[in-house]
CSV table of C-alpha atoms and ligand atoms in Angstrom, one decimal:
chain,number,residue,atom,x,y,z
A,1,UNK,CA,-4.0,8.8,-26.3
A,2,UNK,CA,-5.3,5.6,-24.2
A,3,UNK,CA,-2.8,4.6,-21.6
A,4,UNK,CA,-2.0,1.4,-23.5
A,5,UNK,CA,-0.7,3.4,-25.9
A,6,UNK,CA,1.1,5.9,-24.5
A,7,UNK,CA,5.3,4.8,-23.5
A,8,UNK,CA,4.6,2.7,-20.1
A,9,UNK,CA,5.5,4.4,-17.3
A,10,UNK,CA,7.7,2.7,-14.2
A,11,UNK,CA,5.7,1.6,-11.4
A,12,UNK,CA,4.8,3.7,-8.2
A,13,UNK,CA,5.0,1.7,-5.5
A,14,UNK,CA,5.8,-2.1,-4.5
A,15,UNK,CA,3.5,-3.9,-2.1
A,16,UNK,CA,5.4,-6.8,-0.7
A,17,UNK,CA,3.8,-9.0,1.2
A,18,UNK,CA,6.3,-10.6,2.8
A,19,UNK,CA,4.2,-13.2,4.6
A,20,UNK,CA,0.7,-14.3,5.0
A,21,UNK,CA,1.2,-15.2,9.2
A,22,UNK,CA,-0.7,-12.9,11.2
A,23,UNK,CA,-1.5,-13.1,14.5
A,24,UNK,CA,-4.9,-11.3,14.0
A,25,UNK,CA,-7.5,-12.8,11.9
A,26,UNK,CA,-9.9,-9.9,11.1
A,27,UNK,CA,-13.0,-11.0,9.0
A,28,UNK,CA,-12.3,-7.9,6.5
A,29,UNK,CA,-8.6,-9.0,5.6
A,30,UNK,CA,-7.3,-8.2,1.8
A,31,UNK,CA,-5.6,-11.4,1.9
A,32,UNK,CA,-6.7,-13.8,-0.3
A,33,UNK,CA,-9.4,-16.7,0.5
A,34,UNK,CA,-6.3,-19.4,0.0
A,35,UNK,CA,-3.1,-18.2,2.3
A,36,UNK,CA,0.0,-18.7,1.5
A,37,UNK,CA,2.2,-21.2,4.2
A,38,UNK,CA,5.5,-20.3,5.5
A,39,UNK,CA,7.0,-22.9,4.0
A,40,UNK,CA,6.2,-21.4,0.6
A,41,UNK,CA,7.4,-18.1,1.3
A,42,UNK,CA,10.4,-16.5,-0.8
A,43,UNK,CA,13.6,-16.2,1.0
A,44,UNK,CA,15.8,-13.3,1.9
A,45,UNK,CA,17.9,-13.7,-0.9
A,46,UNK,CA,14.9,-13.0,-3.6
A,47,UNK,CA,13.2,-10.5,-2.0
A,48,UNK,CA,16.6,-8.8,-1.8
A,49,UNK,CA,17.4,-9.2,-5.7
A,50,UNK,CA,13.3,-8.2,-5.9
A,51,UNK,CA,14.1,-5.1,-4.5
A,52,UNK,CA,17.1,-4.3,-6.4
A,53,UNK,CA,15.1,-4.7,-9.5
A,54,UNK,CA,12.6,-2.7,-8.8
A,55,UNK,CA,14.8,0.5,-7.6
A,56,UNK,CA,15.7,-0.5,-11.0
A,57,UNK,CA,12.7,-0.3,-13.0
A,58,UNK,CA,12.1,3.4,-11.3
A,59,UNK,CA,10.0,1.9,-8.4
A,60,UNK,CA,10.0,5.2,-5.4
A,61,UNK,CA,8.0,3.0,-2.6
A,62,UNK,CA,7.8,-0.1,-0.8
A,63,UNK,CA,5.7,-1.6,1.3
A,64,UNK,CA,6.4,-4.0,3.6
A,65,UNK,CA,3.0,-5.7,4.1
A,66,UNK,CA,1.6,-9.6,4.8
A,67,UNK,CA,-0.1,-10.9,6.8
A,68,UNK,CA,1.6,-9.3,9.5
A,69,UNK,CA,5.5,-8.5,8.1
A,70,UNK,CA,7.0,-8.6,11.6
A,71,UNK,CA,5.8,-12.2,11.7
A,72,UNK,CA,8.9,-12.0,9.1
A,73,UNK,CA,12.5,-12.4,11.5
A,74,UNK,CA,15.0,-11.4,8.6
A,75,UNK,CA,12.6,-8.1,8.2
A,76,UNK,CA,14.8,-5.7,9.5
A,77,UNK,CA,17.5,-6.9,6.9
A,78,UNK,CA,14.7,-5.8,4.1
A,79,UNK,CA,13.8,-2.7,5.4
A,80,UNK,CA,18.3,-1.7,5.4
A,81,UNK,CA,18.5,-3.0,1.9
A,82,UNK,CA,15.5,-1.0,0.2
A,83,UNK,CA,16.7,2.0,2.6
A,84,UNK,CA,20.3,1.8,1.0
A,85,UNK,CA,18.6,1.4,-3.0
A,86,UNK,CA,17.3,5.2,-1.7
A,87,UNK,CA,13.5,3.0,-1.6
A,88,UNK,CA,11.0,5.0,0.4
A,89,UNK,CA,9.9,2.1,3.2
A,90,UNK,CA,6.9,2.0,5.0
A,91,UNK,CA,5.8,-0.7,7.3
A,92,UNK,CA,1.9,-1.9,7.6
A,93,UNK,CA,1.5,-3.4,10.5
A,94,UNK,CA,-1.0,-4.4,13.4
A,95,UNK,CA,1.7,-3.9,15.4
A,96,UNK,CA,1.0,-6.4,18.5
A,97,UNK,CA,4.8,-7.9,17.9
A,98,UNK,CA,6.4,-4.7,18.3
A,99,UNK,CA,8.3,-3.3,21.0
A,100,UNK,CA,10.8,-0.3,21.3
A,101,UNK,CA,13.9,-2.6,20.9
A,102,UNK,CA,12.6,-3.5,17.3
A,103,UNK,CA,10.9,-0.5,16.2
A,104,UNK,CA,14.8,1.6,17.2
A,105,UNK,CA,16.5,-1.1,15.1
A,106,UNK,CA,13.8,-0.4,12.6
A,107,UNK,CA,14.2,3.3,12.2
A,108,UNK,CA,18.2,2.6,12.4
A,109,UNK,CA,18.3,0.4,9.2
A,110,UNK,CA,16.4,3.2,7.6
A,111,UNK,CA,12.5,2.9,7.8
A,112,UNK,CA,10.7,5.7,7.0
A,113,UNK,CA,7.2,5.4,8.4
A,114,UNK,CA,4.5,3.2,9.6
A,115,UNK,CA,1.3,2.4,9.5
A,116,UNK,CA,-1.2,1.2,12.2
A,117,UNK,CA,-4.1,-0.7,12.2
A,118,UNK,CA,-6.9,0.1,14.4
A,119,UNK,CA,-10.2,-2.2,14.7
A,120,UNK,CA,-11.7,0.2,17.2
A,121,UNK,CA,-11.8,2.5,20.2
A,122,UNK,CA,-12.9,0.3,22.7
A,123,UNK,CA,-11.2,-2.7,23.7
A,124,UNK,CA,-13.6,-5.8,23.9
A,125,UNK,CA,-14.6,-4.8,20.4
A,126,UNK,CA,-11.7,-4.1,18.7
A,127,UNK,CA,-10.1,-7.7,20.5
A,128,UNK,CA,-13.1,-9.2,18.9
A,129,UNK,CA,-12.9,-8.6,15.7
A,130,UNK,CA,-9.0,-9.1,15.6
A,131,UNK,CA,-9.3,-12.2,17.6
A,132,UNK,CA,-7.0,-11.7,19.7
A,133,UNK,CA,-7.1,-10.8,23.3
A,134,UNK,CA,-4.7,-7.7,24.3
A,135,UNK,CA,-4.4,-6.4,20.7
A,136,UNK,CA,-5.8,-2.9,21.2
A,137,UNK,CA,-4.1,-1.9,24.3
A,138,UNK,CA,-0.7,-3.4,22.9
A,139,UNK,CA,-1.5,-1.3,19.8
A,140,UNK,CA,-1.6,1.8,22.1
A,141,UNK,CA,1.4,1.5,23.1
A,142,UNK,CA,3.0,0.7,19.9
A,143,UNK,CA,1.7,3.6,18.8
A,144,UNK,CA,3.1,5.8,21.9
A,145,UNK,CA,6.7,4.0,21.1
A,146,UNK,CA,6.6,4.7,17.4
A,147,UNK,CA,5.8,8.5,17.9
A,148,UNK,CA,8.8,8.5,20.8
A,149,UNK,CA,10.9,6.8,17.8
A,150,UNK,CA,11.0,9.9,15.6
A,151,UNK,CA,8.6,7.2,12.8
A,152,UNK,CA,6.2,9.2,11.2
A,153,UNK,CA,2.5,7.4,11.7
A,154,UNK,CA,-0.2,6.9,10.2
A,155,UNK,CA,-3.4,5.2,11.7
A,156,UNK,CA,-5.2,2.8,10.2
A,157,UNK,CA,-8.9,2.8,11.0
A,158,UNK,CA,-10.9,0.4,9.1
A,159,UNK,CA,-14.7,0.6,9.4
A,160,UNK,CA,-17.9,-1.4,8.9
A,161,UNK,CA,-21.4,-1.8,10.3
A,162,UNK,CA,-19.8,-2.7,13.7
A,163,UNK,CA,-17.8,-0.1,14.6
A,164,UNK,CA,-18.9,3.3,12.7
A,165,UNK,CA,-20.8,4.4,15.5
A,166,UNK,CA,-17.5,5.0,17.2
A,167,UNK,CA,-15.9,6.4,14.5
A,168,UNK,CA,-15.6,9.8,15.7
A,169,UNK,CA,-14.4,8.5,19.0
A,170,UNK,CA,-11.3,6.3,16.6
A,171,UNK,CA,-10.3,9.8,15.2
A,172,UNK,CA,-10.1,11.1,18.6
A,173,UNK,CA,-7.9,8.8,19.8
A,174,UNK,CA,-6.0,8.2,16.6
A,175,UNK,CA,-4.9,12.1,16.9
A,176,UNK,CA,-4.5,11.5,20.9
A,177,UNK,CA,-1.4,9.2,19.7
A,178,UNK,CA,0.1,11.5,17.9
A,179,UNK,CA,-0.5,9.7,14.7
A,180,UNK,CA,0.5,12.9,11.7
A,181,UNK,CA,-2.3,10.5,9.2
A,182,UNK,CA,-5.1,9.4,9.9
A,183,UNK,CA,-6.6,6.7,7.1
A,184,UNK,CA,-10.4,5.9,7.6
A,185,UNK,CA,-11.3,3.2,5.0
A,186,UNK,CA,-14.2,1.2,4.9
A,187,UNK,CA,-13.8,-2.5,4.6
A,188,UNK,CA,-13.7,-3.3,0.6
A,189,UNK,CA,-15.1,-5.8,-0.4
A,190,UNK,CA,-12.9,-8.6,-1.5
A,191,UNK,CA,-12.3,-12.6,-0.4
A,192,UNK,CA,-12.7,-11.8,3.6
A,193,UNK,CA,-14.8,-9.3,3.3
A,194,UNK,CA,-17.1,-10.3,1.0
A,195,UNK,CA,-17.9,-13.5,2.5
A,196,UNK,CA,-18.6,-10.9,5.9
A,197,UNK,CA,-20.0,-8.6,3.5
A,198,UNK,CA,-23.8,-9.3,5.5
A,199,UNK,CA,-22.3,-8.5,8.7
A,200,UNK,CA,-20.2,-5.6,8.0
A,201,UNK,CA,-22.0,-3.1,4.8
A,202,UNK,CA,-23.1,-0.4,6.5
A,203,UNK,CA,-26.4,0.9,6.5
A,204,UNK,CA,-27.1,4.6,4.3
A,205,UNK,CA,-27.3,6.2,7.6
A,206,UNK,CA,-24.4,4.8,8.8
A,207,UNK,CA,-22.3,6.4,6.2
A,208,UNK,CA,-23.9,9.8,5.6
A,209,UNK,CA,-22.9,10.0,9.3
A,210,UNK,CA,-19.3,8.4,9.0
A,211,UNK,CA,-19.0,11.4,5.9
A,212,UNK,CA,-20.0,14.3,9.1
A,213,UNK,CA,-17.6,12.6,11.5
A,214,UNK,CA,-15.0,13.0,8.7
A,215,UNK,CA,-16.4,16.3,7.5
A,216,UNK,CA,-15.8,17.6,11.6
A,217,UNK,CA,-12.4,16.2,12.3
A,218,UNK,CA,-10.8,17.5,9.0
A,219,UNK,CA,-11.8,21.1,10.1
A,220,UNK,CA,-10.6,20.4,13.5
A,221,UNK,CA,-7.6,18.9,13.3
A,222,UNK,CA,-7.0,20.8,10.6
A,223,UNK,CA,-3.0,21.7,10.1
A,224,UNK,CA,-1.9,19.1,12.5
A,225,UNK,CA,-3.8,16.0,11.3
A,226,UNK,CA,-4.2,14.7,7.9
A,227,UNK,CA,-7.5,12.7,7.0
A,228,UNK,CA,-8.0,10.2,3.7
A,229,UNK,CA,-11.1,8.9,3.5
A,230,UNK,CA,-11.5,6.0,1.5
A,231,UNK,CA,-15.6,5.7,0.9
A,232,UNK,CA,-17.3,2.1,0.4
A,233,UNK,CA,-18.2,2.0,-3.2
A,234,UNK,CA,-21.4,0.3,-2.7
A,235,UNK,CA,-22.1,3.8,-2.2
A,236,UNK,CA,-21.1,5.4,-5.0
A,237,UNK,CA,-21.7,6.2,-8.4
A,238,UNK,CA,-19.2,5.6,-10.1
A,239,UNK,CA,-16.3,3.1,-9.5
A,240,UNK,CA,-12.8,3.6,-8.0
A,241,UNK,CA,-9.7,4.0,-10.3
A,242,UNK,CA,-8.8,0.6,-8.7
A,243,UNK,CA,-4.6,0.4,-8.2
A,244,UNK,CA,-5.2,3.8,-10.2
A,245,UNK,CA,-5.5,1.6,-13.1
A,246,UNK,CA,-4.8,-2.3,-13.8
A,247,UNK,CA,-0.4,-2.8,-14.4
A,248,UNK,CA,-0.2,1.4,-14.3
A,249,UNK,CA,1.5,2.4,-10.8
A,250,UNK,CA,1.6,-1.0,-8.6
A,251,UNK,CA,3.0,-4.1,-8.3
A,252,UNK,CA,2.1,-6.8,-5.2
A,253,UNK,CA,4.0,-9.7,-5.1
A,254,UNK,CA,2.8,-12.2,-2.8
A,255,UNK,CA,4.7,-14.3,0.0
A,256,UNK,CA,5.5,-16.9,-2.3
A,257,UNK,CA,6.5,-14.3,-5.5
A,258,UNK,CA,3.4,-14.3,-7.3
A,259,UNK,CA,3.6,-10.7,-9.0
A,260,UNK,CA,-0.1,-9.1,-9.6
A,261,UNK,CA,-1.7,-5.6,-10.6
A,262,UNK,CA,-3.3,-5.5,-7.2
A,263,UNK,CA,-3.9,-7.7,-4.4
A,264,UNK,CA,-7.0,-9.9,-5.3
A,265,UNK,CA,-6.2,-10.4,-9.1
A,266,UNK,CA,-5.0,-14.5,-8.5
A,267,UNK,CA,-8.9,-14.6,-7.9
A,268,UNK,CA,-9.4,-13.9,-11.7
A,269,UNK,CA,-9.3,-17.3,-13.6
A,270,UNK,CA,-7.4,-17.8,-16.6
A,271,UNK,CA,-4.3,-15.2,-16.2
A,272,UNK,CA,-1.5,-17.0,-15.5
A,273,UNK,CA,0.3,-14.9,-13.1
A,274,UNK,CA,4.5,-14.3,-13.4
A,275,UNK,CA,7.0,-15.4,-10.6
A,276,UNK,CA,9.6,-13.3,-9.4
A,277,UNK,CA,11.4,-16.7,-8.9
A,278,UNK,CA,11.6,-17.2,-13.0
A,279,UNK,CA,11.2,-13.7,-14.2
A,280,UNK,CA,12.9,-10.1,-13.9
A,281,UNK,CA,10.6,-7.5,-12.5
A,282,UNK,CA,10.9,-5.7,-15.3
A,283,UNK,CA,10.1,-8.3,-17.5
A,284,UNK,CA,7.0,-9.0,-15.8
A,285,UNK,CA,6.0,-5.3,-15.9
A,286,UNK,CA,7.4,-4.5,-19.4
A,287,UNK,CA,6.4,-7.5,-21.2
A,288,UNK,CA,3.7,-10.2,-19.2
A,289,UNK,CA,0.1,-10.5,-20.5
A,290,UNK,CA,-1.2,-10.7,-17.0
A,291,UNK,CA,-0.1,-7.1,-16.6
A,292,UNK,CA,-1.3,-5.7,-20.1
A,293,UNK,CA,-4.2,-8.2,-19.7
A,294,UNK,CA,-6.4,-4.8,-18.2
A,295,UNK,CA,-4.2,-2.2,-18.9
A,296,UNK,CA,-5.5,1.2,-20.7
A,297,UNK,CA,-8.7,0.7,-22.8
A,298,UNK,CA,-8.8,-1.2,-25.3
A,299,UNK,CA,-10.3,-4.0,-23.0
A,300,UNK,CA,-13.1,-2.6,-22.2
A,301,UNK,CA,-16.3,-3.4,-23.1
A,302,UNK,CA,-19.5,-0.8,-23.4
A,303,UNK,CA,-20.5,0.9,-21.6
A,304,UNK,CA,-17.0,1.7,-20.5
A,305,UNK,CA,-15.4,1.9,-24.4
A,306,UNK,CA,-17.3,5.0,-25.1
A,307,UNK,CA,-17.4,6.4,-21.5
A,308,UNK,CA,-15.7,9.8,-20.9
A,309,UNK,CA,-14.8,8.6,-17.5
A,310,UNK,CA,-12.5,5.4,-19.2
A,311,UNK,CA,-9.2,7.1,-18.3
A,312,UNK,CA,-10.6,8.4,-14.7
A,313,UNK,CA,-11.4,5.4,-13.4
A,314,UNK,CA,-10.1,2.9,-16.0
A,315,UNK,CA,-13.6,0.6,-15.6
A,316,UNK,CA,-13.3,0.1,-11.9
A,317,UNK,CA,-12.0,-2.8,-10.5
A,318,UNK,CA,-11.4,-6.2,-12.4
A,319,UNK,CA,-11.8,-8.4,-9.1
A,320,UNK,CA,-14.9,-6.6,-7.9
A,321,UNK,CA,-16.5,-7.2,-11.4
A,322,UNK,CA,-15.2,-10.8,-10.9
A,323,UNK,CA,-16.4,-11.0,-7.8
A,324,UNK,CA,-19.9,-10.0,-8.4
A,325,UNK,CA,-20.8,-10.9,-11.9
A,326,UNK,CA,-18.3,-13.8,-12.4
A,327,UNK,CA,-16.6,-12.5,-15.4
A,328,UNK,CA,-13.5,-10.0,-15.0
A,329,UNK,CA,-14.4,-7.9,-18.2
A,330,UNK,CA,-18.0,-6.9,-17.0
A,331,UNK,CA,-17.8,-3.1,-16.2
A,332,UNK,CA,-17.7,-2.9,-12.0
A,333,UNK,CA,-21.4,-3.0,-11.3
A,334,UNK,CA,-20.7,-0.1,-8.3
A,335,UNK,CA,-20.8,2.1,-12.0
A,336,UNK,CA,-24.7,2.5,-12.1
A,337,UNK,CA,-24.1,2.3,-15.7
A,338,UNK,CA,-23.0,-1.0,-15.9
A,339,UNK,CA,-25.7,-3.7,-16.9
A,340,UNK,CA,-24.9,-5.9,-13.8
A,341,UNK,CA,-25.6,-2.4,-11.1
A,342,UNK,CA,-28.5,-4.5,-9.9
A,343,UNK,CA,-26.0,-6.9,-8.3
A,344,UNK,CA,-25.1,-4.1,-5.8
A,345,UNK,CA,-28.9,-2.7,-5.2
A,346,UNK,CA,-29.4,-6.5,-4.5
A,347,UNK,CA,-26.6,-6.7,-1.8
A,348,UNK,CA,-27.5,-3.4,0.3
A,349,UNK,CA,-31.0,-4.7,0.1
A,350,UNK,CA,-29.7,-8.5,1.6
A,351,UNK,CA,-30.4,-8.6,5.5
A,352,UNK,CA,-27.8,-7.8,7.7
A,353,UNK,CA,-25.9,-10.8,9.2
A,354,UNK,CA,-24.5,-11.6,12.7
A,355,UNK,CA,-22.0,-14.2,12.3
A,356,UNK,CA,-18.3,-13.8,10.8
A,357,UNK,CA,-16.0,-15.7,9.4
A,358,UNK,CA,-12.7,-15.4,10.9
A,359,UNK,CA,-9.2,-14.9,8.8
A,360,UNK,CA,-8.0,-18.6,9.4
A,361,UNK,CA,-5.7,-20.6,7.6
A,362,UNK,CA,-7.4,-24.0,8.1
A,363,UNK,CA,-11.0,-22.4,6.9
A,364,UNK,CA,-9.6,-22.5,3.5
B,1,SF4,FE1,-16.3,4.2,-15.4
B,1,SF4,FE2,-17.1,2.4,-17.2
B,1,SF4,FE3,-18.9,3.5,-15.5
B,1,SF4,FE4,-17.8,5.0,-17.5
B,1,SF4,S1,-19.2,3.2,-17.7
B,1,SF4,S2,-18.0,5.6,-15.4
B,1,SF4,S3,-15.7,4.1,-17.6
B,1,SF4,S4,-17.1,2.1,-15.0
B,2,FES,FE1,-8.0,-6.3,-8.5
B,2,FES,FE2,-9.4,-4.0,-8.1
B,2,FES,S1,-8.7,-5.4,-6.6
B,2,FES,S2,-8.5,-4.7,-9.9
């Protein structure tokens, strides 16, 4: 039975992204192209009925994302009222506007765990590509005073061309911190990232060695450190379940209470996208085309219709197939049975760039 089919299931997890502020502006951010102002975000109020609804719909997680969520004051009030709907919070942060006053009051209203980004190992890169002077040794320390806490944490480390020769050095110090997760994910590449995408694929080599770094630190650190992997699909043969599937398990909703299947689908034109502001959350899951728009099977086209993989990776990703072939119902060309694979020969063939474009509002 094809998903679509089959009774729809409540989502997973919530991603809200409370804000798109951020004091970093790393050249490999998720956020969209066009950022949200502050003056557009939601207010307390509707995140709070947001999350009410969605401990409603069966919802277990949230996450409190942006931008940088701290940037957020009322925060703290969020993370108390999905901790007293029984939500399971975590907090994804770059942490540089954290200090131990905040993160106790944190833990006290009921947060259950963070995550922390790290750009590097070293400082003068890792300040570099954040843009921001300061932000790995602050990040140290965060990380020191989220551990004293009690917070479970897990470190972020996201890598690229520019920093995989250090990876094993990142692990070292991610574990050194007491982090109980450690998350090594290669830059995907999405709006930021794919306009850096010249300056931050890595090379073959790069990544057959990233894969031994990660091979040797799972067998050392095994029992006291977990590892995920996430791999760059350039790579790979066959596409990620993307969001595990388009409207099956997540729902992002955006600083100004856009709800999407995952975090780059506004970049897909002609879905018109619900509002938290005008619509229940389970409405917009239940019943809104823009979530069935992908959902299950019977979207696809060949090769994907007949594919025995269709309900593994349910076609790929939508927004990498938009990305790259300019239609949203072309099977993701990482499959090297789509029609449009060539696309991604063509891009690990481009030569590498120097230059990046920085996370800025007023670039948009
Ligand atoms: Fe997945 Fe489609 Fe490729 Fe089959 S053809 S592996 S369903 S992307
Ligand atoms: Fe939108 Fe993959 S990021 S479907």
């Amino acid at each position: 039975m094809t998903a679509s089919a089959a009774a729809l299931e409540p989502p997973l997890a919530l991603l809200a992204e409370l804000t798109h502020r951020c004091p970093l502006q790393c050249p490999y951010c998720s956020n969209p192209r066009a950022l949200v102002t502050r003056a557009a975000e939601l207010d307390i109020a509707t995140w709070q009925r947001v999350l009410t609804e969605a401990a409603k719909l069966g919802v277990l997680q949230v996450h409190f994302s942006g931008g940088e969520p701290t940037a957020r004051r009322d925060l703290l009030d969020l993370v108390r009222h999905a901790a007293g709907l029984g939500l399971y919070t975590n907090l994804i942060t770059s942490g540089v506007q954290l200090d131990r006053a905040r993160l106790a009051a944190l833990a006290d209203a009921g947060l259950d765990h963070i995550q922390l980004s790290f750009q590097d190992v070293d400082d003068a890169p890792g300040d570099a590509i954040a843009a921001y002077d300061g932000a790995q040794a602050k990040k140290r320390a965060v990380a020191a005073l989220v551990v004293a806490q009690g917070l479970p944490l897990t470190a972020n480390l996201v890598v690229h061309r520019r920093n995989l020769g250090r990876l094993a050095a990142m692990i070292d110090m991610a574990a050194g911190l007491g982090a109980a997760r450690i998350e090594v994910a290669h830059a995907q590449y999405y709006g930021w990232a794919l306009a850096n995408r010249a300056a931050l694929l890595p090379t073959r080599a790069q990544l057959e060695d990233a894969d031994r770094v990660v091979d040797a630190a799972r067998a050392t650190l095994k029992g006291k450190v977990v590892i995920d992997y996430v791999t760059p699909d350039y790579y790979a043969r066959r596409p990620k379940a993307c969001m595990s599937g388009w409207g099956r398990r997540f729902i992002n909703i955006t600083p100004e209470g856009k709800a999407l299947p995952c975090h780059a689908a506004e970049t897909i034109p002609g879905i018109a996208f619900p509002f938290v502001t005008r619509e229940s959350l389970s409405t917009i899951w239940q019943s809104s085309a823009a979530f069935a728009r992908f959902r299950g099977t019977a979207w696809m086209p060949e090769p994907c219709r007949s594919c025995d993989q269709r309900e593994v990776d349910w076609g790929g990703c939508r927004c990498q197939a938009l990305a790259l072939t300019g239609d949203a119902t072309r099977t993701d060309p990482v499959c090297t049975l789509a029609p449009d694979h060539t696309l991604i020969e063509a891009a690990l063939a481009d030569p590498a760039r120097e230059e990046l474009t920085f996370r800025r509002f007023e670039r948009v």
